[in-house]
XYZ file of C-alpha atoms in Angstrom:
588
model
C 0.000 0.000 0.000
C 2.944 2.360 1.032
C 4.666 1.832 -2.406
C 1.278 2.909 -4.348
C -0.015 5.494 -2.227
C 4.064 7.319 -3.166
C 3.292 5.640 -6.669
C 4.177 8.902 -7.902
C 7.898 8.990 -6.800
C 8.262 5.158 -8.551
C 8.505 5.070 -12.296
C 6.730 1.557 -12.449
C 3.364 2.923 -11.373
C 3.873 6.377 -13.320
C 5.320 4.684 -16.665
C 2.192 2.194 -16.547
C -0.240 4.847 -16.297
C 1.080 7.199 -18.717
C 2.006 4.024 -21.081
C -1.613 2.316 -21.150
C -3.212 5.963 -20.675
C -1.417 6.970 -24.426
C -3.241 3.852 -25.431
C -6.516 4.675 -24.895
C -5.568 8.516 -25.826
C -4.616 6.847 -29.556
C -7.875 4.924 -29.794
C -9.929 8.493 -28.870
C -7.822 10.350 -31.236
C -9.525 8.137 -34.202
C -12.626 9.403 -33.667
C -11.619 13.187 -33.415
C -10.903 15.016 -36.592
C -8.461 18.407 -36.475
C -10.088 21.364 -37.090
C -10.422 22.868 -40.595
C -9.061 26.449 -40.004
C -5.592 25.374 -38.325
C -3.549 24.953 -41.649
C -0.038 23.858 -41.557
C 2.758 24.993 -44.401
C 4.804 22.033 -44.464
C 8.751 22.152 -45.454
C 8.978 18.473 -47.117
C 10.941 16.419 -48.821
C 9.121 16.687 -51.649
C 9.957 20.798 -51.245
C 13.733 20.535 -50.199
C 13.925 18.193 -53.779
C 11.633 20.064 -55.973
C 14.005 21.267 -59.035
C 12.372 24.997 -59.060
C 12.552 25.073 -56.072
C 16.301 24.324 -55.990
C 16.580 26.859 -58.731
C 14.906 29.601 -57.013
C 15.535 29.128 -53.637
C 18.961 26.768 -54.098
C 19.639 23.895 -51.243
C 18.166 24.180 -47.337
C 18.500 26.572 -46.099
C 16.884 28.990 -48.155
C 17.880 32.285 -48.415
C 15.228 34.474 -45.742
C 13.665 36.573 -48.635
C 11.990 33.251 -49.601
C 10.193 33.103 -46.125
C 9.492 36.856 -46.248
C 7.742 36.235 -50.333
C 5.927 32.937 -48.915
C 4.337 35.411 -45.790
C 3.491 38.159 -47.875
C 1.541 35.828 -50.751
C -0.439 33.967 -47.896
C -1.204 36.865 -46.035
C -3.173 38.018 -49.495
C -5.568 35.057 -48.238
C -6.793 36.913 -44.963
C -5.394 34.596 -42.411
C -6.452 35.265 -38.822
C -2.758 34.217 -37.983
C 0.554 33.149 -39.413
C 3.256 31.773 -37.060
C 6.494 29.763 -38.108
C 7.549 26.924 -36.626
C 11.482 27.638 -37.692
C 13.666 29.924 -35.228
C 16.254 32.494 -37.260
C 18.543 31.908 -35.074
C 21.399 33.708 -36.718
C 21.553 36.321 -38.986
C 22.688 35.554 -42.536
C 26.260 37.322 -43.081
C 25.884 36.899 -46.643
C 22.692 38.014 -47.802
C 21.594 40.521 -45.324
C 19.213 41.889 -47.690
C 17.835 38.835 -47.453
C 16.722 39.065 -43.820
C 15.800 42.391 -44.139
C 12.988 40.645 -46.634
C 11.476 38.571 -44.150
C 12.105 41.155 -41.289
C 9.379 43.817 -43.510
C 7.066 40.870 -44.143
C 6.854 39.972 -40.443
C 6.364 43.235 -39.313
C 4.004 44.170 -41.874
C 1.780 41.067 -40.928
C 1.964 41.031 -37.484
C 3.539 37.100 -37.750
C 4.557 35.377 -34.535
C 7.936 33.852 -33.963
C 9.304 30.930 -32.142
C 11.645 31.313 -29.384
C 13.684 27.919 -27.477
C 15.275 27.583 -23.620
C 18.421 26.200 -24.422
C 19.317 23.734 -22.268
C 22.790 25.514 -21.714
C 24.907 28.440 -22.628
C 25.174 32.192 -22.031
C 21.937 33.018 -19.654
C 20.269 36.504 -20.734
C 18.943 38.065 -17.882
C 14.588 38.055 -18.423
C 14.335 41.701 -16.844
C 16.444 42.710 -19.760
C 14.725 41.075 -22.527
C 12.675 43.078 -25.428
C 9.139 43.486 -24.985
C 8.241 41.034 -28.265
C 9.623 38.050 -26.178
C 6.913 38.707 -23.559
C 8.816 37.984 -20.662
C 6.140 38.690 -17.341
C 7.418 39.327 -13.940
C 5.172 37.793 -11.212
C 4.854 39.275 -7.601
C 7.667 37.127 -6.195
C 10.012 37.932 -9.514
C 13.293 37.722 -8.870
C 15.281 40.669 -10.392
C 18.894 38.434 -11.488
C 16.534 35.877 -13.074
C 18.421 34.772 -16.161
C 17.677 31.878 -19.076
C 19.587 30.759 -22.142
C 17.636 31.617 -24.885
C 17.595 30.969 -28.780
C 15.926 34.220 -30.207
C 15.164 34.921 -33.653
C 18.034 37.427 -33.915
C 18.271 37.386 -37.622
C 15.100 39.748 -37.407
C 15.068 43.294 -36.257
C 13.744 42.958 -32.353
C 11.443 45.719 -32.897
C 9.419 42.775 -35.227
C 9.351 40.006 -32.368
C 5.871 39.121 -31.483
C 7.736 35.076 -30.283
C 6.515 32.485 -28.229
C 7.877 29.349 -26.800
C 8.450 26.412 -28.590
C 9.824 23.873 -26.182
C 9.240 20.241 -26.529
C 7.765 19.395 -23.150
C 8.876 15.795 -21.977
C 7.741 13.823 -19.399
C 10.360 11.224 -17.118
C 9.808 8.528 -20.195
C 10.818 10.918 -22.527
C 7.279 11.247 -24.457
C 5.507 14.261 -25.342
C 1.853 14.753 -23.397
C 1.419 17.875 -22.915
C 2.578 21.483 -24.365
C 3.839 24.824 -22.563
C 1.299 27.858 -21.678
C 3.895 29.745 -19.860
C 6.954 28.624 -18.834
C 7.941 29.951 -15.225
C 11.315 30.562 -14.024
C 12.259 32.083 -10.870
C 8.797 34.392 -10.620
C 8.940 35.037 -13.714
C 7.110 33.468 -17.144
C 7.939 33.128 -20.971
C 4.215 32.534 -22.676
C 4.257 29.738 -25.438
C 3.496 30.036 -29.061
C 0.132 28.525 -28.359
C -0.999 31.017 -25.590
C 0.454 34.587 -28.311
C -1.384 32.976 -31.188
C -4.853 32.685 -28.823
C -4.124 36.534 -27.323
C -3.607 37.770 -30.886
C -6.793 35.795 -32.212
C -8.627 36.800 -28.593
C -8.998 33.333 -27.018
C -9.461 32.984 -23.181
C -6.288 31.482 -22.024
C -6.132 29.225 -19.074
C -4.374 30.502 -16.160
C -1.730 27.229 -15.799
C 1.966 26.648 -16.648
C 0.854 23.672 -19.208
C -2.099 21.558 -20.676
C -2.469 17.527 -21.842
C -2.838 17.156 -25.174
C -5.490 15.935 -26.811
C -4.763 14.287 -29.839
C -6.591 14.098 -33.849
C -6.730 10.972 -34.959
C -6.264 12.454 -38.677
C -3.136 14.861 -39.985
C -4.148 18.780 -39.788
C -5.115 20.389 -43.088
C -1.292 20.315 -44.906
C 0.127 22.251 -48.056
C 3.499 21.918 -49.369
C 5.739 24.612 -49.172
C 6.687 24.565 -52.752
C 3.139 24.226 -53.830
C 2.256 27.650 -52.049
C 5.910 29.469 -52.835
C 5.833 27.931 -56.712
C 2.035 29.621 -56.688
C 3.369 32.935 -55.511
C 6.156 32.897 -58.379
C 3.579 32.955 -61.154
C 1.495 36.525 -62.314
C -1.725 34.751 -62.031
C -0.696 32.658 -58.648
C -3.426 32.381 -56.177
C -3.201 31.454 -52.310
C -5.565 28.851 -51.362
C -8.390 29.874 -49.191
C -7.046 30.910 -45.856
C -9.572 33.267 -45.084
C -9.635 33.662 -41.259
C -7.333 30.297 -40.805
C -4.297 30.081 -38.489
C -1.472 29.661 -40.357
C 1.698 27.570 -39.058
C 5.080 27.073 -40.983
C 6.930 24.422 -40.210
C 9.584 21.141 -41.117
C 8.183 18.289 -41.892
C 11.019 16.625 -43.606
C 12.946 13.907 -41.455
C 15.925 15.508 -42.621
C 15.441 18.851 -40.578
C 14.808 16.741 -37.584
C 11.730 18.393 -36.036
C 10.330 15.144 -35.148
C 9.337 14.294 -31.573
C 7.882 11.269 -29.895
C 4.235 11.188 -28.508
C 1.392 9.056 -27.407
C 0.812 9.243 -31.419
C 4.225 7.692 -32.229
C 7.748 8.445 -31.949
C 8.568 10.648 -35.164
C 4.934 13.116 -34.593
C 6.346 16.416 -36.512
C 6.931 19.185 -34.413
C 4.758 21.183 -35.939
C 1.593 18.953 -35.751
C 2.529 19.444 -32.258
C 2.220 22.817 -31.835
C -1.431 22.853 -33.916
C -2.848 20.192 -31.661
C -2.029 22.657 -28.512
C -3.123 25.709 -30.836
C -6.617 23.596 -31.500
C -7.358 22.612 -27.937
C -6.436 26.290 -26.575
C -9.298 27.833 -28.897
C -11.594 24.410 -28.330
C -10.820 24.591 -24.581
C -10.756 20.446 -25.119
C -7.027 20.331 -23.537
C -7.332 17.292 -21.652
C -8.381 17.656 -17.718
C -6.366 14.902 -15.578
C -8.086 13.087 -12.975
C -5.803 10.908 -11.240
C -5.303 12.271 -7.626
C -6.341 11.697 -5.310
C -9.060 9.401 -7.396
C -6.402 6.900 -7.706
C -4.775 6.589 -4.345
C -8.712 6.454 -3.009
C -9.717 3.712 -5.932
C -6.293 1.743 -4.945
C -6.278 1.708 -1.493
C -10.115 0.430 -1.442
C -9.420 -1.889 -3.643
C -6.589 -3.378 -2.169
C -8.805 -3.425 1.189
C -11.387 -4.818 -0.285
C -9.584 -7.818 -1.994
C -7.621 -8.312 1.403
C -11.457 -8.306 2.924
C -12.529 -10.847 0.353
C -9.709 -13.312 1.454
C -10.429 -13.445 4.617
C -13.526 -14.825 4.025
C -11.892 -17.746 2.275
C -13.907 -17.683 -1.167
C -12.873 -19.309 -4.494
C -10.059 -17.279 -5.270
C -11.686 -17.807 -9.031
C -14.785 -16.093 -7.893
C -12.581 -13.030 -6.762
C -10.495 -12.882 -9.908
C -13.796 -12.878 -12.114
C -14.902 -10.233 -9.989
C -12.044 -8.123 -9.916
C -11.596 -8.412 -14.220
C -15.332 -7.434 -14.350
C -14.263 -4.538 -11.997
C -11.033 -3.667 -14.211
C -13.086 -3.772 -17.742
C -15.773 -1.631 -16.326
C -12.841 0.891 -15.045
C -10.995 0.886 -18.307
C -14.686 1.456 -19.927
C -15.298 4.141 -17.735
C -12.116 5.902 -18.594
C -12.433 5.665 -21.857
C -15.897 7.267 -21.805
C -14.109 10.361 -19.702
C -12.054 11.040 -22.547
C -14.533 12.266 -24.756
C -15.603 14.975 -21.881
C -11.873 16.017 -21.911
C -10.938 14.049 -18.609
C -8.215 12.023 -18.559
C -7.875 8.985 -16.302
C -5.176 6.677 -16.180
C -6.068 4.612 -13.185
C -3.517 1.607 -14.136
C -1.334 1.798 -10.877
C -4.451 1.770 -8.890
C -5.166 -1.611 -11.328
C -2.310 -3.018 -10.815
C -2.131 -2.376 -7.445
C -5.753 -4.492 -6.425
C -4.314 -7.085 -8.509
C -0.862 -7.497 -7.680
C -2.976 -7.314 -4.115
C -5.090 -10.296 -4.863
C -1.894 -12.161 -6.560
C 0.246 -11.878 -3.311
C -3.027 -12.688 -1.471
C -4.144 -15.805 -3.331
C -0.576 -16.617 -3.026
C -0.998 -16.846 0.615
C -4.315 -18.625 0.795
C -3.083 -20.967 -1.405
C -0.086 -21.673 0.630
C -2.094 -21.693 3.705
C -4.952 -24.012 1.972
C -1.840 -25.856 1.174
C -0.413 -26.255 4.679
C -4.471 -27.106 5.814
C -4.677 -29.244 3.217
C -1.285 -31.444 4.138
C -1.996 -31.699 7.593
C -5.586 -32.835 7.011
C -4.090 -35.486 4.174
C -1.428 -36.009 6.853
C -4.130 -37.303 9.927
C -6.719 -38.545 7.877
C -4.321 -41.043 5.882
C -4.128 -42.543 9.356
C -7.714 -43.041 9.420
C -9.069 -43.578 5.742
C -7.902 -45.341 2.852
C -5.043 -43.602 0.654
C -7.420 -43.208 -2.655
C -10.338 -42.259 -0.262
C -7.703 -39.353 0.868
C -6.604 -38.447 -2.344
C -10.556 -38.338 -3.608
C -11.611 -35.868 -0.497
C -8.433 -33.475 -1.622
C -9.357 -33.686 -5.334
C -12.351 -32.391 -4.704
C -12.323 -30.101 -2.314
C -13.807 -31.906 0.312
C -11.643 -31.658 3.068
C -13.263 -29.054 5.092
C -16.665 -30.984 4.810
C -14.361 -33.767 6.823
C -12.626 -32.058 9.282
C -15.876 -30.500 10.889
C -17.283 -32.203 13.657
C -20.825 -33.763 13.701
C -23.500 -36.135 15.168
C -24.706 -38.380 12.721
C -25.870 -41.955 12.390
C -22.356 -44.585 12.026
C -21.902 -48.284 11.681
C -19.422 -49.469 14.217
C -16.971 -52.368 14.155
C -15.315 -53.890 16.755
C -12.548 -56.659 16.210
C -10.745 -58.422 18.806
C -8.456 -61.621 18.787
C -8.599 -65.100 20.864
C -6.261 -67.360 21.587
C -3.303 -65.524 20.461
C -1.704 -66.404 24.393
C -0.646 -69.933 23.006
C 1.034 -68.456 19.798
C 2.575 -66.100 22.188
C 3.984 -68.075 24.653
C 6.411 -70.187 22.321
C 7.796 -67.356 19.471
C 10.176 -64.373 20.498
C 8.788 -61.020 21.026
C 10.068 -60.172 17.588
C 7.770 -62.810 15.941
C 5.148 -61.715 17.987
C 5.264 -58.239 16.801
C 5.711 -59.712 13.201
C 2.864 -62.055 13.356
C 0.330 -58.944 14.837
C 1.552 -56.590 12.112
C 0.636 -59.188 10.037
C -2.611 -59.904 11.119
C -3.291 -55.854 11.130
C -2.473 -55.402 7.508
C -4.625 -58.039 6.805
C -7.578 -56.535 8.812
C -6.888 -52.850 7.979
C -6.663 -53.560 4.426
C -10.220 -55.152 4.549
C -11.964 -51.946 6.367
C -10.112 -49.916 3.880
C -11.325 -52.305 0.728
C -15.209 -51.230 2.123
C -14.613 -47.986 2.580
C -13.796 -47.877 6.418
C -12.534 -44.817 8.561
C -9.744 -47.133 11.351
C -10.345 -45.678 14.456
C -7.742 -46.981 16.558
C -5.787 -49.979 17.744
C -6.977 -50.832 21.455
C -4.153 -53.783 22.156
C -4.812 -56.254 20.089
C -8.534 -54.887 19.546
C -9.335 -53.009 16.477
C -12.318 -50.394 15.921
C -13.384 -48.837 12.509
C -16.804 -47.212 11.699
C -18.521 -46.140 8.579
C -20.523 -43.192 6.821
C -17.717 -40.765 8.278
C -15.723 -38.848 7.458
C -18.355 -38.429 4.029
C -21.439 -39.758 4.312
C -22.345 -42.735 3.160
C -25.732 -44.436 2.779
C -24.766 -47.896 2.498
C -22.810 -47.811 5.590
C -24.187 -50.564 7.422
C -24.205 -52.979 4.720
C -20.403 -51.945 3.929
C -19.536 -52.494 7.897
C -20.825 -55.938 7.498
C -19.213 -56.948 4.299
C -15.950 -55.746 5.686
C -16.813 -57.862 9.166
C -17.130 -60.788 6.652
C -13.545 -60.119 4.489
C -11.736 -60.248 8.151
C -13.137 -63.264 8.612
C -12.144 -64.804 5.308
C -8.506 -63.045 5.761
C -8.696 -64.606 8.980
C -8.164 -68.391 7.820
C -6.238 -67.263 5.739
C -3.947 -66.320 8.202
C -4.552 -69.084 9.965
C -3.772 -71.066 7.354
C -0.330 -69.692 7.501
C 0.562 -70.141 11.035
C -0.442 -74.004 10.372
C -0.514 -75.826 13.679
C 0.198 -72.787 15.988
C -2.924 -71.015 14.123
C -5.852 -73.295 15.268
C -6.566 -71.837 18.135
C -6.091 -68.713 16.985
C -9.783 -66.563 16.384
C -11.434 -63.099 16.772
C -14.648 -61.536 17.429
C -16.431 -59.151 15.678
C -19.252 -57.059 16.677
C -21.100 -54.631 14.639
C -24.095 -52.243 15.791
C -25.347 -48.785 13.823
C -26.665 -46.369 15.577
C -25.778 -42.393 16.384
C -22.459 -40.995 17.098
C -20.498 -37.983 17.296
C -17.678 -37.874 15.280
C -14.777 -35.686 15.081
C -10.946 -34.764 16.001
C -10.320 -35.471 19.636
C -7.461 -35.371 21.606
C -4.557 -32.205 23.215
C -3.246 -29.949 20.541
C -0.096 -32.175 20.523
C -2.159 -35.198 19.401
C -5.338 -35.688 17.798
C -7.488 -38.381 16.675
C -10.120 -38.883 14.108
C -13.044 -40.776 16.731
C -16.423 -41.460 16.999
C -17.985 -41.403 21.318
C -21.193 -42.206 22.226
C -23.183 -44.971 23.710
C -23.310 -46.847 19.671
C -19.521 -47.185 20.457
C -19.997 -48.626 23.525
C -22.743 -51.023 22.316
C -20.672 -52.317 19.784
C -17.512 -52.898 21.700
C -20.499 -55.247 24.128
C -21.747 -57.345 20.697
C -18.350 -57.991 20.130
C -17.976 -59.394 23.808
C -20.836 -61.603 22.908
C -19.106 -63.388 20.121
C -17.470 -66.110 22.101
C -18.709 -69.514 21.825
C -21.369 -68.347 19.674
C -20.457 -66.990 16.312
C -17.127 -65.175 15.135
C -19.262 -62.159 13.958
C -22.434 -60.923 15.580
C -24.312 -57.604 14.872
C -27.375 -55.666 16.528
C -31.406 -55.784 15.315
C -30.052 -51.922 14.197
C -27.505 -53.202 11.842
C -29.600 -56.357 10.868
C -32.683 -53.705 9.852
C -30.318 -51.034 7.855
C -29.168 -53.832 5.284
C -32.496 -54.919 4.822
C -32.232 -58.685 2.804
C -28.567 -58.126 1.601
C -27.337 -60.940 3.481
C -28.695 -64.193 5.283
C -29.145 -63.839 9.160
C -29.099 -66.048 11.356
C -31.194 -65.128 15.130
C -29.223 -65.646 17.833
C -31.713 -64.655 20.594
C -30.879 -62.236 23.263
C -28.856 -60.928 25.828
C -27.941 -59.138 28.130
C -24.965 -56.618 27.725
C -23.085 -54.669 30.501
C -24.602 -50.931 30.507
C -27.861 -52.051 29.100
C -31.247 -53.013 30.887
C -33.264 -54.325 27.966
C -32.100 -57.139 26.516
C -30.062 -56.718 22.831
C -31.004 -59.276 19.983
C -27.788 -60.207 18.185
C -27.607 -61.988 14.764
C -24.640 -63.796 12.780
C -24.435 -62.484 8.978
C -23.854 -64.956 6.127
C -23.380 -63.998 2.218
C -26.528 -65.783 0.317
C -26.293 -68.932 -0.777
């Protein structure tokens, strides 16, 4: 937040918003043709390589008299202004007469002048400065102010009427906006812009600069030889200038007046200068709108996508939200442009969604480290694919949360194992139980059984948790009956040692409350309640009558899936009615 609300001060933010703003600026400009009565006088190639033109004027630079004949044919068209876009810097040594030329016509016609800050050399003090450069001393002025200058001293200073002509860059080097008046130490220069609107009578904005806003389409252009070849001939005719502002310029690449800007990187100086002339008299300079707009749109939403994690939504969901929100912003500045407002609200953008990336990045990790330790416990409890299923699809939240629901319970426990015990080594022993285990586990896991824990050589699983399952009592027993199947197996194995070797198993469904349980240091995936308890009793029942015994409960929920044999009933600690137990069998 601290780096956007100073996003100012960092050229990321201010090169994105100026970058992406010149795009949208370029797709406006299409639809915005340049006004008819700004004409521009262009010195081309096509001019500089014209062969009357070589023989009257002879190779660039022309002699000044040319200039001077050029200003006093167009000004036969009535032009509200002429202005030139070319500074006389020097005077010419060899054909004074020459200057003299142009000197008469732009005194006679009242034609403004360019005038340049040098970046360095001799500084010429502003208080001392002819009144045609327009030099204005402010309340604060300071009297020693001083500024290199490149006047138009090949024409007498009792002609300059000049302006300022400085390409204004901003820190990428691209050309948005264009001089009004250019202060310096209390004082101001005015631009060429700002003396052509006081001499046509515009209302100039009190401000150092304006944006520009572009034309999509080139200004109204003539060649210079086409006007200066029309003046040469007895029945030559300007075109129809009639109250038009007139600008002279080079267009050529050759004379290097070429400047990038949010139009492209060679935009001719002088298209420049009638883009800032056109939006002075339209008044459709552009407005910018970025502060404190920005840093408010930013911040909030940056909060508000930091608000929106918390609640732990699909960070999908917030990313379809926030491109909605970025299209509709984009939209919206786009539809500002066309009531001269400018916004570029790009670092606020990129801000909210460098916000959300850092932020899904950390829910992610976090769902990541949730999601491990959840794998992590429940792969004690639940089969490996079962696992892998709940991650896949997003399920293990659904798990985690405690609940009371109906389970199937299972309670295994082995007989006769003392005999095995008393003639192997401990090692064996532990060999032969691990054994055993895998065998047992492996057929809970086959139905779909959550292993609750290993109580000695007792073993308790339950069913329809940590997902519900409807067929959980019929699973319960089908895995009951696998154990017992594994069991001769394993009996098999241990050959004579094995034939005394049994378990019990005693199944009852009824309601539970299931959940982790246990210190912070150690949890366990359980189910408590008095269907835990009953179970454990069936499963006391089992000896001497039947390896696997379940409750009228479990009998009822799988309905005629297996055969069941009635084995009355009894009595179990804990309970004063009476419990009727039966023995499953697969169909015959």
């Amino acid at each position: 937040m601290l780096v956007f609300a100073l996003g100012d001060h960092f050229a990321l933010f201010a090169d994105l918003d100026a970058r992406l703003g010149d795009v949208l600026l370029r797709q406006h400009a299409r639809q915005r043709p340049p006004p008819p009565d700004i004409v521009l006088i262009d010195i081309d190639q096509a001019s500089l390589d014209d062969p009357e033109m070589l023989e009257l004027a002879g190779n660039w630079p022309w002699p000044r008299a040319t200039h001077g004949e050029l200003v006093d044919f167009i000004a036969g068209g009535k032009p509200a202004v002429i202005a030139f876009d070319l500074i006389f810097s020097e005077p010419d040594l060899f054909r004074p007469g020459s200057d003299a030329v142009l000197a008469q016509a732009i005194a006679k016609h009242r034609v403004l002048l360019p005038l340049v800050v040098a970046a360095d050399g001799l500084a010429t003090p502003l208080a001392n400065l002819p009144p045609g450069l327009g030099a204005r001393p402010g309340n604060h002025a300071e009297p020693d102010a001083a500024l290199p200058l490149i006047a138009p001293k090949a024409i007498d200073p009792a002609a300059w009427n000049t302006g300022l002509i400085n390409f204004l860059a901003d820190d990428d080097q691209i050309g948005r906006r264009y001089w009004i008046d250019y202060p310096h130490r209390g004082w101001t220069l005015p631009s060429l812009p700002r003396r052509i609107g006081e001499q046509a009578g515009w209302a100039i904005p009190t401000r150092d600069a304006i944006t520009l806003n572009w034309y999509g389409r080139p200004f109204t252009h003539y060649s210079y030889r086409e006007i200066f070849l029309a003046a040469q001939r007895s029945d030559g005719k300007p075109p129809d200038l009639t109250d038009k502002i007139i600008i002279i310029g080079a267009a050529a690449p050759g004379l290097h007046d070429l400047r990038p800007t949010p139009l492209g990187a060679t935009t001719p100086g002088p298209e420049i200068l009638a883009t800032a002339v056109a939006n002075l008299r339209n008044d459709d300079w552009l407005r910018p709108a970025n502060h404190p707009w920005n840093l408010i749109f930013g911040l909030a939403g940056m909060i508000g996508v930091g608000l929106a994690f918390t609640r732990r939504p699909n960070p999908l969901a917030i990313a379809g939200t926030l491109t909605l929100t970025t299209a509709i912003i984009v939209t919206t500045a786009w539809l500002l442009l066309p009531l001269n407002i400018q916004w570029t609200p790009f670092s606020a953008l990129l801000a909210i969604w460098l916000t959300f990336a850092l932020a899904a990045t950390a829910s992610y990790l976090r769902e990541r480290r949730q999601r491990d330790l959840a794998v992590q416990m429940f792969s004690r409890f639940l089969d490996p694919n079962i696992v892998r299923s709940l991650t896949d699809e997003g399920r293990l939240a659904e798990a985690e949360a405690s609940t009371s629901r109906e389970i199937s319970v299972l309670f295994s426990d082995i007989r006769g194992f003392t005999t095995i015990s008393e003639n192997r080594p401990p090692e064996e022993i532990v060999r032969l139980l691990n054994q055993y285990f895998d065998l047992q586990v492996a057929a809970i896991f086959e139905h779909d059984g959550t292993l609750d824990k290993f109580i000695g050589d007792a073993i308790m699983a339950f069913w329809n948790a940590p997902l519900e399952d409807p067929e959980h009592a019929v699973k319960a027993v089908r895995a009951a009956l696998a154990m017992a199947r594994g069991l001769e197996r394993f009996r098999q194995e241990l050959g004579d040692a094995g034939k005394d070797f049994d378990i019990g198993i005693g199944v009852h469904t009824g309601p539970a409350v299931v959940g982790f349980l246990g210190a912070r240091q150690r949890l366990d995936y359980t189910a408590i309640g008095d269907t835990v308890n009953l179970a454990s009793r069936i499963e006391g029942q089992t000896k001497g009558v039947a390896r696997i015994l379940v409750s009228q409960a479990t009998r009822d929920a799988c309905d005629n899936v297996f055969a069941f044999v009635d084995h009355g009933e009894y009595i179990v600690k804990g309970r004063h009615q009476p419990v009727r137990l039966f023995e499953p069998r697969e169909h015959p």
